[in-house]
Every structure is written in C-alpha cells, then in structure tokens.
Short mmCIF file of C-alpha atoms and ligand atoms in Angstrom, two decimals:
data_model
loop_
_atom_site.label_atom_id
_atom_site.label_comp_id
_atom_site.label_asym_id
_atom_site.label_seq_id
_atom_site.Cartn_x
_atom_site.Cartn_y
_atom_site.Cartn_z
CA MET V 1399 118.91 -6.46 44.20
CA ASN V 1400 116.81 -5.30 41.30
CA VAL V 1401 118.18 -1.87 40.50
CA CYS V 1402 116.74 1.04 38.51
CA ALA V 1403 118.96 4.02 37.67
CA ILE V 1404 117.63 7.57 37.63
CA VAL V 1405 119.84 10.17 35.93
CA LEU V 1406 119.09 13.82 36.71
CA ALA V 1407 119.52 15.88 33.56
CA ALA V 1408 116.80 18.53 33.60
CA GLY V 1409 118.76 21.51 34.87
CA LYS V 1410 119.75 24.49 32.77
CA GLY V 1411 123.24 24.77 34.18
CA THR V 1412 123.08 28.50 34.83
CA ARG V 1413 126.74 28.62 35.88
CA MET V 1414 127.83 27.47 32.39
CA LYS V 1415 126.48 30.74 30.94
CA SER V 1416 125.44 28.93 27.78
CA ALA V 1417 122.38 28.46 25.59
CA LEU V 1418 123.17 24.72 25.45
CA ALA V 1419 121.75 22.48 28.22
CA LYS V 1420 124.56 21.64 30.63
CA VAL V 1421 124.46 17.85 30.19
CA LEU V 1422 124.93 18.24 26.41
CA HIS V 1423 128.23 20.07 26.74
CA PRO V 1424 130.96 17.78 25.42
CA VAL V 1425 133.65 16.41 27.67
CA PHE V 1426 136.37 14.61 25.73
CA HIS V 1427 134.35 14.62 22.48
CA LYS V 1428 131.05 13.38 23.95
CA PRO V 1429 128.16 15.14 25.73
CA MET V 1430 128.67 14.61 29.44
CA VAL V 1431 125.38 12.77 29.91
CA GLY V 1432 126.60 10.32 27.23
CA HIS V 1433 129.53 9.37 29.48
CA VAL V 1434 127.16 8.73 32.39
CA ILE V 1435 124.82 6.54 30.29
CA GLY V 1436 127.83 4.72 28.78
CA THR V 1437 129.05 3.84 32.27
CA LEU V 1438 125.58 2.68 33.37
CA LYS V 1439 125.42 0.32 30.40
CA GLN V 1440 128.28 -1.64 31.94
CA ILE V 1441 126.33 -2.55 35.07
CA SER V 1442 123.32 -4.76 35.46
CA LEU V 1443 120.19 -2.63 35.73
CA ALA V 1444 116.47 -3.29 35.36
CA GLU V 1445 115.98 0.10 33.66
CA THR V 1446 117.37 3.61 33.32
CA ILE V 1447 115.18 6.70 33.60
CA VAL V 1448 116.56 10.08 32.55
CA VAL V 1449 114.87 13.18 33.98
CA VAL V 1450 114.77 15.84 31.28
CA GLY V 1451 113.54 19.43 31.26
CA HIS V 1452 115.76 22.15 29.91
CA GLN V 1453 116.22 21.47 26.14
CA ARG V 1454 114.34 18.26 26.70
CA GLN V 1455 114.01 17.42 23.02
CA ALA V 1456 117.71 17.81 22.33
CA VAL V 1457 118.65 15.58 25.28
CA GLU V 1458 116.06 12.97 24.23
CA ASN V 1459 117.25 13.05 20.63
CA TYR V 1460 120.82 12.52 21.72
CA LEU V 1461 120.03 9.61 24.06
CA GLY V 1462 117.05 8.27 22.11
CA GLY V 1463 118.65 5.08 20.84
CA ASP V 1464 120.28 4.22 24.15
CA GLY V 1465 117.54 2.07 25.68
CA VAL V 1466 116.62 4.64 28.32
CA THR V 1467 113.20 6.11 29.14
CA PHE V 1468 112.49 9.73 29.96
CA THR V 1469 110.49 11.64 32.56
CA GLU V 1470 109.82 15.30 32.01
CA GLN V 1471 110.39 17.75 34.84
CA GLN V 1472 108.62 20.85 33.58
CA GLU V 1473 109.93 23.15 36.28
CA GLN V 1474 113.33 22.63 37.87
CA LEU V 1475 112.23 22.64 41.49
CA GLY V 1476 115.27 20.78 42.77
CA THR V 1477 117.03 17.41 42.73
CA GLY V 1478 114.54 15.88 45.20
CA HIS V 1479 111.60 16.91 43.03
CA ALA V 1480 113.35 15.51 39.93
CA VAL V 1481 113.56 12.06 41.54
CA TYR V 1482 110.09 12.20 43.09
CA ILE V 1483 108.34 12.62 39.74
CA CYS V 1484 109.82 9.29 38.59
CA GLU V 1485 107.88 7.29 41.19
CA GLN V 1486 105.19 5.97 38.83
CA GLN V 1487 107.70 5.07 36.17
CA VAL V 1488 109.87 2.82 38.31
CA SER V 1489 108.83 -0.80 37.67
CA ALA V 1490 107.09 -2.66 40.49
CA SER V 1491 109.85 -5.29 40.66
CA VAL V 1492 112.58 -2.71 41.42
CA ASP V 1493 113.74 -2.62 45.06
CA THR V 1494 116.78 -0.32 44.81
CA VAL V 1495 117.19 3.03 43.07
CA LEU V 1496 120.62 4.25 41.96
CA ILE V 1497 120.51 8.02 41.50
CA LEU V 1498 123.17 9.91 39.54
CA CYS V 1499 123.58 13.39 38.13
CA GLY V 1500 124.10 13.97 34.43
CA ASP V 1501 126.96 16.35 35.26
CA THR V 1502 129.45 13.83 36.74
CA PRO V 1503 130.99 12.39 33.54
CA LEU V 1504 134.09 10.84 35.12
CA LEU V 1505 132.41 8.24 37.31
CA SER V 1506 133.60 4.72 36.56
CA GLU V 1507 131.76 1.43 36.40
CA LYS V 1508 134.17 0.07 39.02
CA THR V 1509 133.13 2.72 41.53
CA LEU V 1510 129.40 2.27 40.92
CA SER V 1511 129.69 -1.51 41.23
CA ALA V 1512 131.70 -1.22 44.46
CA MET V 1513 129.12 1.19 45.83
CA LEU V 1514 126.21 -1.13 44.98
CA GLN V 1515 128.09 -4.00 46.62
CA THR V 1516 128.64 -1.96 49.82
CA HIS V 1517 124.94 -1.09 49.86
CA GLU V 1518 123.93 -4.72 49.58
CA GLU V 1519 126.49 -6.11 52.06
CA ARG V 1520 125.60 -3.58 54.73
CA ASP V 1521 121.88 -3.97 54.08
CA ALA V 1522 121.67 -0.17 54.12
CA THR V 1523 118.60 1.97 53.47
CA VAL V 1524 120.76 4.63 51.80
CA THR V 1525 124.37 4.47 50.61
CA LEU V 1526 126.13 7.64 49.54
CA LEU V 1527 129.13 8.07 47.31
CA THR V 1528 131.49 10.49 49.04
CA THR V 1529 135.08 11.57 48.71
CA LYS V 1530 137.52 13.86 50.46
CA LEU V 1531 138.64 16.99 48.63
CA ALA V 1532 141.37 19.46 49.50
CA ASN V 1533 138.99 22.15 48.20
CA PRO V 1534 135.39 21.09 48.90
CA THR V 1535 133.88 24.46 47.87
CA ASN V 1536 130.41 24.29 46.29
CA TYR V 1537 129.75 20.63 47.11
CA GLY V 1538 127.29 19.38 49.74
CA ARG V 1539 129.22 18.52 52.94
CA ILE V 1540 128.83 15.21 54.73
CA VAL V 1541 128.12 15.82 58.41
CA SER V 1542 128.92 12.84 60.66
CA ASP V 1543 128.27 12.25 64.37
CA GLU V 1544 130.93 11.46 66.98
CA HIS V 1545 130.89 7.78 65.91
CA GLY V 1546 131.52 8.68 62.27
CA HIS V 1547 127.95 7.82 61.22
CA ILE V 1548 126.48 10.17 58.60
CA SER V 1549 123.81 12.43 60.04
CA GLU V 1550 123.07 14.86 57.21
CA ILE V 1551 124.25 16.59 54.03
CA VAL V 1552 124.45 20.37 54.13
CA GLU V 1553 124.69 22.36 50.90
CA GLU V 1554 127.40 25.03 50.61
CA LYS V 1555 124.81 27.81 50.49
CA ASP V 1556 123.17 26.59 53.72
CA ALA V 1557 126.39 25.78 55.58
CA SER V 1558 127.86 27.53 58.61
CA ASP V 1559 131.59 28.37 58.56
CA GLU V 1560 132.19 25.31 60.74
CA ILE V 1561 130.42 22.95 58.29
CA ARG V 1562 132.20 24.51 55.31
CA LYS V 1563 135.47 23.27 56.83
CA ILE V 1564 134.36 19.63 56.38
CA ASN V 1565 136.21 18.15 53.43
CA GLU V 1566 134.13 15.00 52.89
CA ILE V 1567 131.68 15.83 50.11
CA ASN V 1568 128.55 14.42 48.51
CA ALA V 1569 129.30 13.15 44.99
CA GLY V 1570 125.60 13.27 44.09
CA VAL V 1571 125.33 9.47 43.67
CA TYR V 1572 122.94 7.58 45.92
CA CYS V 1573 121.77 4.01 46.31
CA VAL V 1574 118.41 4.03 48.02
CA GLN V 1575 115.86 1.46 49.09
CA ARG V 1576 112.87 2.19 46.88
CA ASP V 1577 110.03 2.39 49.41
CA PHE V 1578 111.98 4.63 51.74
CA LEU V 1579 113.05 6.92 48.87
CA PHE V 1580 109.59 7.85 47.65
CA SER V 1581 108.00 8.02 51.10
CA ALA V 1582 110.79 10.35 52.28
CA LEU V 1583 110.63 12.56 49.16
CA ALA V 1584 106.89 13.06 49.69
CA GLU V 1585 107.84 14.89 52.89
CA VAL V 1586 110.84 16.99 51.80
CA GLY V 1587 110.19 20.74 51.97
CA THR V 1588 111.90 23.76 50.45
CA ASP V 1589 113.10 25.53 53.58
CA ASN V 1590 116.66 26.24 52.41
CA ALA V 1591 118.77 28.97 50.87
CA GLN V 1592 117.80 28.01 47.30
CA GLY V 1593 114.10 27.34 47.98
CA GLU V 1594 114.49 23.96 46.26
CA VAL V 1595 113.43 20.39 47.05
CA TYR V 1596 116.82 18.94 47.96
CA LEU V 1597 117.37 15.24 47.37
CA THR V 1598 120.07 15.46 50.03
CA ASP V 1599 117.37 15.95 52.70
CA ILE V 1600 116.52 12.25 52.58
CA ILE V 1601 119.70 11.58 54.59
CA SER V 1602 118.60 13.38 57.75
CA MET V 1603 115.16 11.78 57.32
CA ALA V 1604 116.74 8.33 57.28
CA THR V 1605 118.82 9.03 60.39
CA THR V 1606 115.78 10.45 62.22
CA ARG V 1607 113.92 7.24 61.40
CA GLU V 1608 116.98 5.31 62.64
CA LEU V 1609 117.52 3.67 59.27
CA ALA V 1610 120.99 2.61 58.14
CA VAL V 1611 122.91 5.26 56.14
CA SER V 1612 126.15 3.99 54.70
CA ARG V 1613 128.91 5.50 52.55
CA TYR V 1614 131.31 4.34 49.89
CA VAL V 1615 134.33 6.64 49.85
CA CYS V 1616 135.55 6.99 46.27
CA PRO V 1617 139.32 6.38 46.30
CA ASP V 1618 139.89 8.57 43.21
CA SER V 1619 138.50 12.01 43.99
CA ASN V 1620 138.79 13.03 40.30
CA GLU V 1621 135.92 10.71 39.46
CA VAL V 1622 133.32 12.64 41.39
CA LEU V 1623 134.04 15.99 39.72
CA GLY V 1624 130.68 17.70 39.23
CA VAL V 1625 130.74 19.93 36.17
CA ASN V 1626 128.90 23.17 36.87
CA SER V 1627 131.13 25.74 35.15
CA ARG V 1628 133.34 26.15 32.09
CA TYR V 1629 136.39 25.71 34.29
CA GLU V 1630 135.15 22.36 35.60
CA LEU V 1631 134.29 21.38 32.03
CA SER V 1632 137.90 21.92 30.96
CA LEU V 1633 139.17 20.12 34.08
CA ALA V 1634 137.03 17.07 33.24
CA ASP V 1635 138.23 17.16 29.63
CA ASP V 1636 141.89 17.34 30.73
CA ILE V 1637 141.46 14.40 33.11
CA MET V 1638 139.92 12.20 30.39
CA GLN V 1639 142.56 13.21 27.84
CA ASP V 1640 145.31 12.45 30.35
CA THR V 1641 143.79 9.03 31.10
CA PHE V 1642 143.71 8.25 27.38
CA LEU V 1643 147.35 9.34 26.89
CA ARG V 1644 148.37 7.08 29.78
CA THR V 1645 146.62 4.17 28.08
CA LEU V 1646 148.68 4.89 24.95
CA ASN V 1647 151.84 5.07 27.10
CA ASP V 1648 150.95 1.67 28.51
CA GLN V 1649 150.69 0.37 24.94
CA GLY V 1650 154.24 1.55 24.19
CA VAL V 1651 153.68 5.02 22.71
CA ALA V 1652 156.12 7.79 23.75
CA ILE V 1653 154.51 11.20 24.34
CA GLN V 1654 156.55 14.34 24.99
CA ARG V 1655 155.15 17.03 27.30
CA SER V 1656 151.90 15.11 27.57
CA GLY V 1657 150.03 18.11 29.01
CA SER V 1658 150.38 19.84 25.63
CA VAL V 1659 149.29 16.88 23.46
CA VAL V 1660 145.73 16.23 22.29
CA ILE V 1661 144.77 12.82 20.86
CA HIS V 1662 141.20 11.89 19.90
CA PRO V 1663 140.07 8.62 21.53
CA ASP V 1664 139.01 7.16 18.15
CA SER V 1665 142.54 7.49 16.76
CA VAL V 1666 145.08 4.68 16.99
CA VAL V 1667 148.84 4.90 17.60
CA CYS V 1668 150.95 1.73 17.54
CA SER V 1669 153.87 0.87 19.79
CA ASP V 1670 157.32 2.47 19.62
CA SER V 1671 155.91 5.52 17.84
CA SER V 1672 156.58 8.91 19.39
CA ILE V 1673 154.44 12.03 19.55
CA GLY V 1674 156.14 15.41 19.98
CA ALA V 1675 155.07 18.29 22.16
CA GLN V 1676 152.00 20.36 21.21
CA VAL V 1677 150.77 17.82 18.68
CA THR V 1678 147.06 17.51 17.94
CA ILE V 1679 145.78 14.21 16.55
CA ALA V 1680 142.12 14.74 15.74
CA GLU V 1681 139.63 12.04 14.82
CA ASN V 1682 140.14 9.09 12.54
CA VAL V 1683 143.93 8.89 12.45
CA THR V 1684 145.95 5.68 12.48
CA ILE V 1685 149.68 5.73 13.07
CA GLY V 1686 151.73 2.58 12.62
CA CYS V 1687 154.74 1.34 14.60
CA ARG V 1688 158.06 3.17 15.10
CA SER V 1689 156.81 6.39 13.48
CA ARG V 1690 157.75 9.85 14.72
CA ILE V 1691 155.37 12.80 14.74
CA GLY V 1692 157.39 15.99 15.26
CA ALA V 1693 156.37 18.79 17.59
CA GLN V 1694 153.40 21.03 16.74
CA CYS V 1695 151.92 18.82 14.01
CA TYR V 1696 148.18 18.69 13.28
CA LEU V 1697 146.74 15.41 11.90
CA GLU V 1698 143.14 14.64 11.02
CA ASN V 1699 141.62 11.77 9.07
CA CYS V 1700 145.00 10.29 8.11
CA HIS V 1701 146.69 6.97 7.70
CA ILE V 1702 150.37 7.01 8.66
CA GLY V 1703 152.31 3.79 8.07
CA ASP V 1704 155.19 2.20 9.99
CA ASP V 1705 158.62 3.87 10.32
CA VAL V 1706 157.34 7.22 9.05
CA ASP V 1707 158.97 10.52 10.04
CA ILE V 1708 156.74 13.60 10.01
CA GLY V 1709 158.73 16.82 10.47
CA PRO V 1710 157.69 19.37 13.10
CA GLY V 1711 154.93 21.84 12.30
CA SER V 1712 153.29 19.72 9.58
CA ILE V 1713 149.58 19.79 8.82
CA LEU V 1714 148.08 16.58 7.41
CA ILE V 1715 144.39 16.25 6.65
CA GLY V 1716 143.10 13.21 4.78
CA ALA V 1717 146.68 12.13 3.96
CA VAL V 1718 147.96 8.57 3.42
CA ILE V 1719 151.69 8.27 4.15
CA ASP V 1720 153.29 4.95 3.23
CA ASN V 1721 155.71 2.92 5.35
CA GLY V 1722 159.20 4.41 5.67
CA GLN V 1723 158.38 7.86 4.20
CA SER V 1724 159.79 11.11 5.61
CA LEU V 1725 158.08 14.49 5.43
CA SER V 1726 160.13 17.64 5.89
CA PRO V 1727 159.30 20.17 8.62
CA GLY V 1728 156.29 22.37 7.88
CA SER V 1729 154.79 20.01 5.28
CA LYS V 1730 151.19 20.61 4.32
CA VAL V 1731 149.12 17.77 2.85
CA ILE V 1732 145.41 18.54 2.68
CA VAL V 1733 143.44 16.08 0.58
C1 UD1 R 2192 124.35 18.59 43.88
C2 UD1 R 2192 124.08 18.18 45.34
C3 UD1 R 2192 125.35 18.39 46.16
C4 UD1 R 2192 126.49 17.58 45.53
C5 UD1 R 2192 126.69 17.90 44.05
C6 UD1 R 2192 127.64 16.89 43.41
C7 UD1 R 2192 121.70 18.66 45.86
C8 UD1 R 2192 120.76 19.59 46.54
N1 UD1 R 2192 123.00 18.99 45.91
O1 UD1 R 2192 124.68 19.98 43.88
O2 UD1 R 2192 125.15 17.98 47.51
O3 UD1 R 2192 127.70 17.82 46.26
O4 UD1 R 2192 125.42 17.80 43.33
O5 UD1 R 2192 127.97 17.23 42.09
O6 UD1 R 2192 121.27 17.67 45.33
N2 UD1 R 2192 118.68 18.72 38.24
C9 UD1 R 2192 117.45 18.35 37.75
N3 UD1 R 2192 116.34 19.02 38.18
C10 UD1 R 2192 116.39 19.99 39.12
C11 UD1 R 2192 117.67 20.35 39.64
C12 UD1 R 2192 118.79 19.70 39.18
O7 UD1 R 2192 117.33 17.45 36.90
O8 UD1 R 2192 115.33 20.52 39.48
C13 UD1 R 2192 119.88 17.99 37.74
C14 UD1 R 2192 120.90 18.90 37.06
O9 UD1 R 2192 120.66 18.93 35.66
C15 UD1 R 2192 122.22 18.20 37.38
C16 UD1 R 2192 121.94 17.48 38.69
O10 UD1 R 2192 120.54 17.45 38.87
O11 UD1 R 2192 122.58 17.25 36.40
C17 UD1 R 2192 122.56 18.18 39.92
O12 UD1 R 2192 122.09 19.51 39.96
P1 UD1 R 2192 123.10 20.73 40.23
O13 UD1 R 2192 122.32 21.98 40.13
O14 UD1 R 2192 124.30 20.56 39.39
O15 UD1 R 2192 123.45 20.46 41.77
P2 UD1 R 2192 124.78 20.87 42.53
O16 UD1 R 2192 124.66 22.28 42.98
O17 UD1 R 2192 125.95 20.49 41.73
MG1 MG R 2193 126.23 19.86 39.79
#
C-alpha cells in the first residue's frame, strides 16, 4: 500500500467557546494537532496533508517545519468536503488514504498500524476505526446488519432513539481506497440535520455498491476520545498525564495519590525517588535517585541530586540542590 494521510483541522470548534482554533488547544503541553502529527510520523506514509481553515496561518505556523503540506478549506462545509478538496493534492502513486481528525490526540501508532494491516489483509474498500463506549453520546453510531456487517454511520443529531442506543461509535479515522473515496465524495449531499457534507456518508455508498467495508475495533476506548469541549480537553489531558505517571512508576518512581500529581513530560525522575500528593513538577526538572519530594511542592527548572529531601509545601524555581541535602518544610528557593 502507498498511503497518504489527510488530517482534518479546519474547524472552529464552536463547542470549545474559544477564540483559539480547536486543534491548537494544548493537551498535555502540546497542541492537540501536534500529537496527531507526531503519531503519524511513526508510520510509513507517502505524504501528509493537513486541511486548514479557521486560524489557518496559526495552524500552518505551528506545523510548518513538520514535513506536512496544507490545503485550505475556506468555508467549513463538513468533513466530507474537507477531504474532497484534497483530491488534486494527493500524489498519483497513492492508492490508500488514511483520514484522521485533528481533535483525536490520544490515538496511538500501534492502533493506526493495526488498522492499516486489517485494511490490507481484508482487501477492504473502506476500513473504519470503531470502539464501544458506555456513553456513546455525540459520536456517530455504527449501524450493522443482521450479519454484523457495517451498513452506515448515523450522526447523533440525525439518529432515532433506537440508533442512539447503539454503543459502537465512529472514531473518525478511516482507511479508504483512493479511487472510491473521491468518486463517492463527488456524490455526497447535505441532506442532514447539520446541512453539512458528511464524510461518514461514504460508508452507505460503499455498501450500496457492494464494496467491502471493514472495521478495526480499538481495544482501548480512551484512545478515540474526540475533543470537542473543554471537559473533553481536560479528560484527554488527564489520560496523558496518567499514562506518563505510570511510565515513571514502571521506572521505579513512587507517586502518592497520583490523581493529584502533575509532572511535565520533559522532566526526569530517577528510580527509588518518591513524589508526595499534590506535587507539581513543571518543565525542565531533573530529580536524582532516592530523593523525596514532600506533599504540595512546586518545582520548575530545577536540578535535584540523589538522596535529597525536600520538605512539604516548598517552592523551587531554578534551584540546584546537591546530593544528600535536606530542605525544611515550606522552603522557598527562587533563582
Ligand atoms: C465526527 C464524525 C463522527 C465521529 C467523530 C469522532 C462526521 C460527520 N462525524 O464528528 O461520526 O464519531 O468525528 O470524533 O464526520 N473539520 C474540517 N472541516 C469541516 C468540518 C470539520 O476540517 O468542514 C475538522 C474539524 O476541525 C475536526 C474534524 O474535522 O478536527 C471533525 O470535525 P468535528 O466537528 O469535530 O466532528 P464531530 O462532530 O466530532
Ligand atoms: Mg470532533
């Protein structure tokens, strides 16, 4: 397969109630579209096209050095329209298009690779990334026939009460055979509750043409979280922070009340050190081995040696604390 990725990032993100374009909102210290592009860099792709529109210049400036090209969607007429306008830009040698949304920052390389593999093995025309959610509200629902084959995707706003009960949802990631994709999109209309060109309509078009529609069910439903609101933004941030804290646990770092601890991913903590409850470790901090950071400390831009004891409630900014030192509770070192 020769795969091109298209990332949809033109929308305003009305539900965020923000002047900043949705895909530029940071999740775990990085704009969410940056996470998506970072993940794509780990898989083998012919090219990556990012569809920009709302705050186009800011999105292009942010991603500029990342080896991606841009297509401008002047009016946000829907996800189907956003993909359709890329047709001329997709290289002639590309046979498969991987479509993603700029607002799903938690997707992993492992999932995308497994999905591409499923698509290839099953020789499918379209492969969808789906998952099952206890609360599927707001996502497009996957409607299947009596044999379990996908027949269509129905958006929440267009769904009957019966369809809203379906808990298998569309993650907004699609692997599509190139020729089918653009021929189908040329025919998609806007007869739906939002008056938009829905990318999801290509599914019913494929089944009508009796083409193979396949699915890869994402085992970790957290990964498909689509960020449309401030609440979902904080959920995504929490999930990434938790994943990072678990990595530190695996490296031998003890963390008390991990839900209350914040550690920047650029900071380093060595094994057998312990981090108390409600501690914040901001960027550029290194902590050696067997050191103890008491509860409610704030550290930024610091170097903490081995066997150091920092008393609870201390604030350290730009500090260098040598091996074996102890700081009393409530210490303040701001350099
Ligand atoms: C979309 C899917 C829904 C799926 C969900 C997963 C459609 C119609 N619906 O819904 O089935 O469950 O994602 O998260 O596709 N965008 C553009 N141009 C446009 C419109 C949107 O670039 O004209 C971009 C947005 O910036 C965003 C992405 O496409 O990054 C998805 O758009 P969004 O409005 O978030 O769609 P959802 O309602 O989440
Ligand atoms: Mg969305």
